[in-house]
Coordinates of C-alpha atoms in Angstrom, one line a residue:
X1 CA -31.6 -15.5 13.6
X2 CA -29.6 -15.3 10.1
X3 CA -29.9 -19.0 8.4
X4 CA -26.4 -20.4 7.7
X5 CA -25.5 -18.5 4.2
X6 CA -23.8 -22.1 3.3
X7 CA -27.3 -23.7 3.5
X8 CA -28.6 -20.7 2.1
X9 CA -26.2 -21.1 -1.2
X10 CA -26.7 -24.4 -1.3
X11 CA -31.0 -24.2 -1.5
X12 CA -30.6 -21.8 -4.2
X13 CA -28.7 -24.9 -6.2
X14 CA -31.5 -27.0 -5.4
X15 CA -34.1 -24.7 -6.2
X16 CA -32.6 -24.5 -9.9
X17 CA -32.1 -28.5 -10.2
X18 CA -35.0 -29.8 -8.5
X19 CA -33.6 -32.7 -7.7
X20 CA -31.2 -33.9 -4.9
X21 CA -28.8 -36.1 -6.8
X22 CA -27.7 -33.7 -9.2
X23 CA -27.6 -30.8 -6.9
X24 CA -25.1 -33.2 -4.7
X25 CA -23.2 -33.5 -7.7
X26 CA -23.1 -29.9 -8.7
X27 CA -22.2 -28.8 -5.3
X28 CA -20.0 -31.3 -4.7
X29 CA -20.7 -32.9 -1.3
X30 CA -22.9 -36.1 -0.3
X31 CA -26.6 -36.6 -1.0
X32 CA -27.3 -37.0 3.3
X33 CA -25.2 -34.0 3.9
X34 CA -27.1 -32.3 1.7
X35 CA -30.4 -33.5 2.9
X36 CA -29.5 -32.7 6.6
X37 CA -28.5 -29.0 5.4
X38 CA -31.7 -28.6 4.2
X39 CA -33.7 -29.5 7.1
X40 CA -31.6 -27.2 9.1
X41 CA -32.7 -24.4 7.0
X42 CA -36.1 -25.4 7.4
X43 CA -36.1 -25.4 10.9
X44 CA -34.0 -22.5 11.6
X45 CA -36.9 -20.7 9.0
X46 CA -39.4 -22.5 10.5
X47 CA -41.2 -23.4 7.5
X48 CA -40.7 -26.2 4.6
X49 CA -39.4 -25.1 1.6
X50 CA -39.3 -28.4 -0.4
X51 CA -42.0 -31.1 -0.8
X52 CA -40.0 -34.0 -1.3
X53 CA -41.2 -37.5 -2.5
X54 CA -38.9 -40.3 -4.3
X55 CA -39.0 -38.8 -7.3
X56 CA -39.9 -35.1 -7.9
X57 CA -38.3 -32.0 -5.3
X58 CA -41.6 -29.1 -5.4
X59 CA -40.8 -25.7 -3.3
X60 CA -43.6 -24.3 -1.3
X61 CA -44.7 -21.0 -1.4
X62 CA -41.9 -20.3 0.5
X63 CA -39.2 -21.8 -1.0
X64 CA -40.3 -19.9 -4.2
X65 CA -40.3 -16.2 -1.9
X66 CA -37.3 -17.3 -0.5
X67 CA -35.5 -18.5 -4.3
X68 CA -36.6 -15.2 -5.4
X69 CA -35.2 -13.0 -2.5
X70 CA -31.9 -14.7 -1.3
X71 CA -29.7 -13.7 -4.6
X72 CA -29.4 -10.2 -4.4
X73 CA -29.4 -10.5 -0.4
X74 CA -26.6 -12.8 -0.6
X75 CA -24.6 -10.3 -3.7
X76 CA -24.9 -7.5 -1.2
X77 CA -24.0 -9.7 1.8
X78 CA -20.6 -10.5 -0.5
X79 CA -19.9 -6.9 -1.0
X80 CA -19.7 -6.0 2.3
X81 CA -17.6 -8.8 2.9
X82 CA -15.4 -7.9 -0.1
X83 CA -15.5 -4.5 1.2
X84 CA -14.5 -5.3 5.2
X85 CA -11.3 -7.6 3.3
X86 CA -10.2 -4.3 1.0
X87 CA -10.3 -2.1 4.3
X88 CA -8.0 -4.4 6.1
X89 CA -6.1 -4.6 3.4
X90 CA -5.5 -0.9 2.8
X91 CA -7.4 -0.5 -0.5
X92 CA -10.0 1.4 1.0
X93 CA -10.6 4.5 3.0
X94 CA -7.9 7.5 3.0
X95 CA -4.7 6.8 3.2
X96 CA -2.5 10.1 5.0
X97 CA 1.1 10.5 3.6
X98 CA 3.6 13.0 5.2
X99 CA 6.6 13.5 2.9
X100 CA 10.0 15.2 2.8
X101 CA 10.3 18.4 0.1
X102 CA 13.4 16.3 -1.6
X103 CA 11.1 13.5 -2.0
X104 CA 8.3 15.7 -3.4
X105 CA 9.9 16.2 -7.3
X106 CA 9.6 12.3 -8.2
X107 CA 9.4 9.7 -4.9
X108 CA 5.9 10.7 -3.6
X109 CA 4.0 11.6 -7.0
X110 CA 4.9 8.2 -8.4
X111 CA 3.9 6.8 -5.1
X112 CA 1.0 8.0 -5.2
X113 CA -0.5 7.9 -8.7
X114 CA 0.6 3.9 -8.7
X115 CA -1.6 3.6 -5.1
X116 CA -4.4 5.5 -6.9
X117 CA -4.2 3.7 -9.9
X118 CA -3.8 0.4 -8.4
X119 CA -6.6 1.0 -5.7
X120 CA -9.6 2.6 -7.4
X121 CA -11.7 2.6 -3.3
X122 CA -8.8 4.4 -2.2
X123 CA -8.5 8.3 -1.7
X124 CA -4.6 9.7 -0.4
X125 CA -3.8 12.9 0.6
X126 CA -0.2 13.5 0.4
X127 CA 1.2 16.6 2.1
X128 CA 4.6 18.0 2.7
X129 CA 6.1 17.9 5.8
X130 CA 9.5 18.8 7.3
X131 CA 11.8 16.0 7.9
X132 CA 12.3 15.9 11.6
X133 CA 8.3 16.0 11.9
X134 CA 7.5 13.0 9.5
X135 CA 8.5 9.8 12.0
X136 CA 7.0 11.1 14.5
X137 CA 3.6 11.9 12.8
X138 CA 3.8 8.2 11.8
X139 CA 4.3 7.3 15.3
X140 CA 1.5 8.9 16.9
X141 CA -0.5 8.1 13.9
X142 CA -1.3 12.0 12.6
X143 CA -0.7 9.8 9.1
X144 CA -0.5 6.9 8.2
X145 CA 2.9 6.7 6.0
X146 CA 6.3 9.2 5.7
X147 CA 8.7 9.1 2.7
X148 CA 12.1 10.7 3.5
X149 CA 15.6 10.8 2.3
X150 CA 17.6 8.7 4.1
X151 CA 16.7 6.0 7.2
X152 CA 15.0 9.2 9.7
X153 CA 15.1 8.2 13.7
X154 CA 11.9 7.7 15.3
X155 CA 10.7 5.0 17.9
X156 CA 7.2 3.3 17.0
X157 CA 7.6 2.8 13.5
X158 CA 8.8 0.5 10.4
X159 CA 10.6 1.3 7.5
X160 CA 11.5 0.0 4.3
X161 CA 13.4 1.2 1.6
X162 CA 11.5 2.6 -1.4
X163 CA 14.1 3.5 -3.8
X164 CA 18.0 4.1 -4.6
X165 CA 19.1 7.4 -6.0
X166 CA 22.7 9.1 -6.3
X167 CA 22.4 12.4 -5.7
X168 CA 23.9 15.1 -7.5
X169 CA 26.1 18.0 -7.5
X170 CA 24.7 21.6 -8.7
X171 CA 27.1 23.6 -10.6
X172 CA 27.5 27.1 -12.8
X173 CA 27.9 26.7 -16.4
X174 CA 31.2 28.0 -16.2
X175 CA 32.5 25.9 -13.2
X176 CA 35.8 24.4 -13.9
X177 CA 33.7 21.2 -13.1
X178 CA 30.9 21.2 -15.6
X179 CA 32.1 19.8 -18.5
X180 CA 32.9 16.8 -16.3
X181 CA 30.0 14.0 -16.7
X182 CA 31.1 12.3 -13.6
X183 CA 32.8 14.2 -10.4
X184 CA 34.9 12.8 -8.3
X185 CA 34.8 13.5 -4.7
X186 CA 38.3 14.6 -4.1
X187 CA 37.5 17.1 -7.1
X188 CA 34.2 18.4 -5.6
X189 CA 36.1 18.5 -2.0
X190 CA 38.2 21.6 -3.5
X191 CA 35.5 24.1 -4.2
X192 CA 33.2 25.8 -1.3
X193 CA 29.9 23.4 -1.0
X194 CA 26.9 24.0 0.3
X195 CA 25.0 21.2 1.9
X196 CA 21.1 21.1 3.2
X197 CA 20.8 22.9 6.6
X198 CA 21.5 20.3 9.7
X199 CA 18.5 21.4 11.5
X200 CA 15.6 20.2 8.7
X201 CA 17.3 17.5 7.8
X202 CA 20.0 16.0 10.3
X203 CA 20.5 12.2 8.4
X204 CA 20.7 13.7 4.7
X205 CA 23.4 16.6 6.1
X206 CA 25.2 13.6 8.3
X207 CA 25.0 11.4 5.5
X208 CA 26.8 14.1 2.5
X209 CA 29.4 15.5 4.8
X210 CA 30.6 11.9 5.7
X211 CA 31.3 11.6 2.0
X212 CA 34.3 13.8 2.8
X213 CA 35.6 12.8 5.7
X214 CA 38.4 11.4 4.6
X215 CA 39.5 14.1 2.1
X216 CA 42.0 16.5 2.1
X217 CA 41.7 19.3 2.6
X218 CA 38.5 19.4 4.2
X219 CA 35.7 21.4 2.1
X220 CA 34.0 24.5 3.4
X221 CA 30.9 23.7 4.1
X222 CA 27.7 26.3 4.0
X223 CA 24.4 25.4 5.3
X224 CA 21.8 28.2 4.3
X225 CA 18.5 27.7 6.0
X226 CA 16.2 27.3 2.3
X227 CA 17.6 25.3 -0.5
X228 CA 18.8 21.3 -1.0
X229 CA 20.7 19.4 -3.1
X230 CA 19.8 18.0 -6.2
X231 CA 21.8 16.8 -9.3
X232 CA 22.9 18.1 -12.2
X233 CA 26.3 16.0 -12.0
X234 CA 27.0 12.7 -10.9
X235 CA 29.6 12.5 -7.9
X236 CA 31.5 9.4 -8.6
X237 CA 32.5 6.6 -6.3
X238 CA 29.5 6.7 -4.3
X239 CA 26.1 5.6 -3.9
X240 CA 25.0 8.1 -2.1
X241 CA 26.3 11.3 -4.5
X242 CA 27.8 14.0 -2.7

């Protein structure tokens, strides 16, 4: 059986004092305590380590082996335990991320060089994914973490926003709108748009054509089955861009 690593510790003080009082002192705990710790060890070794008399502590042979050999047994024994705590705590091991391609330009690389930076025991492989297929990856545990645009459905897992962006409006150089720094959406609302197909990405398409619901007249809408969205203008009046 493994003597208690407490006792353990707590010889190795002893062995560098030579002397009970002191070691008490250093440790921090009562002389008797102390001196019942010790015989515990002895017994659970089955050996004497100490020859004690009223005024001098001597180790035996081995108590010296023992001095000598507990250190680096106990350094490794702290590793591991270090080690076991970083695994439970997610800073160890590889870490599988599924993300979105809109998320792909800026969300997931900075995501991902601050958990490699910030974790040096900690390998990620990010990979893109299409939206619908991210949630339920999570879910069934195919990775371990998704980042998407918008709040995806899914059953079985948590989410939490990472970051607010307003998403743009792509224009021509020579749209009448261009020169406009901010658009408004009653301005966008009168040219054709053409939104991210519904099929690959049901919350972000939802989530743009609500921004016009109440507009009038209604925009034509075009879904191609490539492309998305991104900025080059501001739509105004709404946090989530048009």
């Amino acid at each position: 059986m493994a003597p208690d690593t407490v006792s353990l510790r707590y010889f190795l003080v002893l062995a560098q004092e030579l002397n009970f009082t002191r070691t008490a002192a250093r440790i921090g705990i009562a002389q008797p305590a102390l001196s019942t710790r010790m015989r515990r060890l002895e017994a659970e070794l089955g050996t004497a380590l100490l020859v004690r008399n009223t005024r001098s502590v001597v180790l035996t042979t081995a108590g010296a082996a023992l001095a000598e050999s507990a250190p680096p047994a106990l350094a490794a024994l702290d590793r591991a335990w270090d080690t076991a705590r970083s695994a439970a705590a997610g800073e160890l091991g590889t870490l599988r991320i599924g993300y979105s391609l809109s998320a792909g330009a800026e969300t997931a690389p900075a995501l991902v060089d601050r958990l490699i930076r910030g974790n040096s025991g900690l390998e990620v492989g990010a990979v893109p994914m299409a939206t619908p297929e991210i949630s339920p990856a999570v879910a069934d545990g195919r990775i371990d973490a998704g980042i998407t645009r918008g709040e995806q459905p899914g059953r079985g897992v948590r989410r939490f926003l990472l970051r607010r962006a307003r998403i743009g409006v792509q224009l021509a150089q020579h749209h009448p709108l261009a020169e406009h720094p901010e658009i408004e959406i009653a301005d966008a609302a009168a040219y054709p748009l053409r939104l991210p197909d519904r099929a690959a990405n049901p919350v972000i398409h939802d989530q743009l054509s609500a921004l016009f619901r109440d507009t009038r007249p209604h925009p034509r809408f075009h879904t191609p089955r490539t492309g998305s969205m991104s900025g080059a203008r501001n739509c105004g009046r709404s946090p989530a861009g048009c």
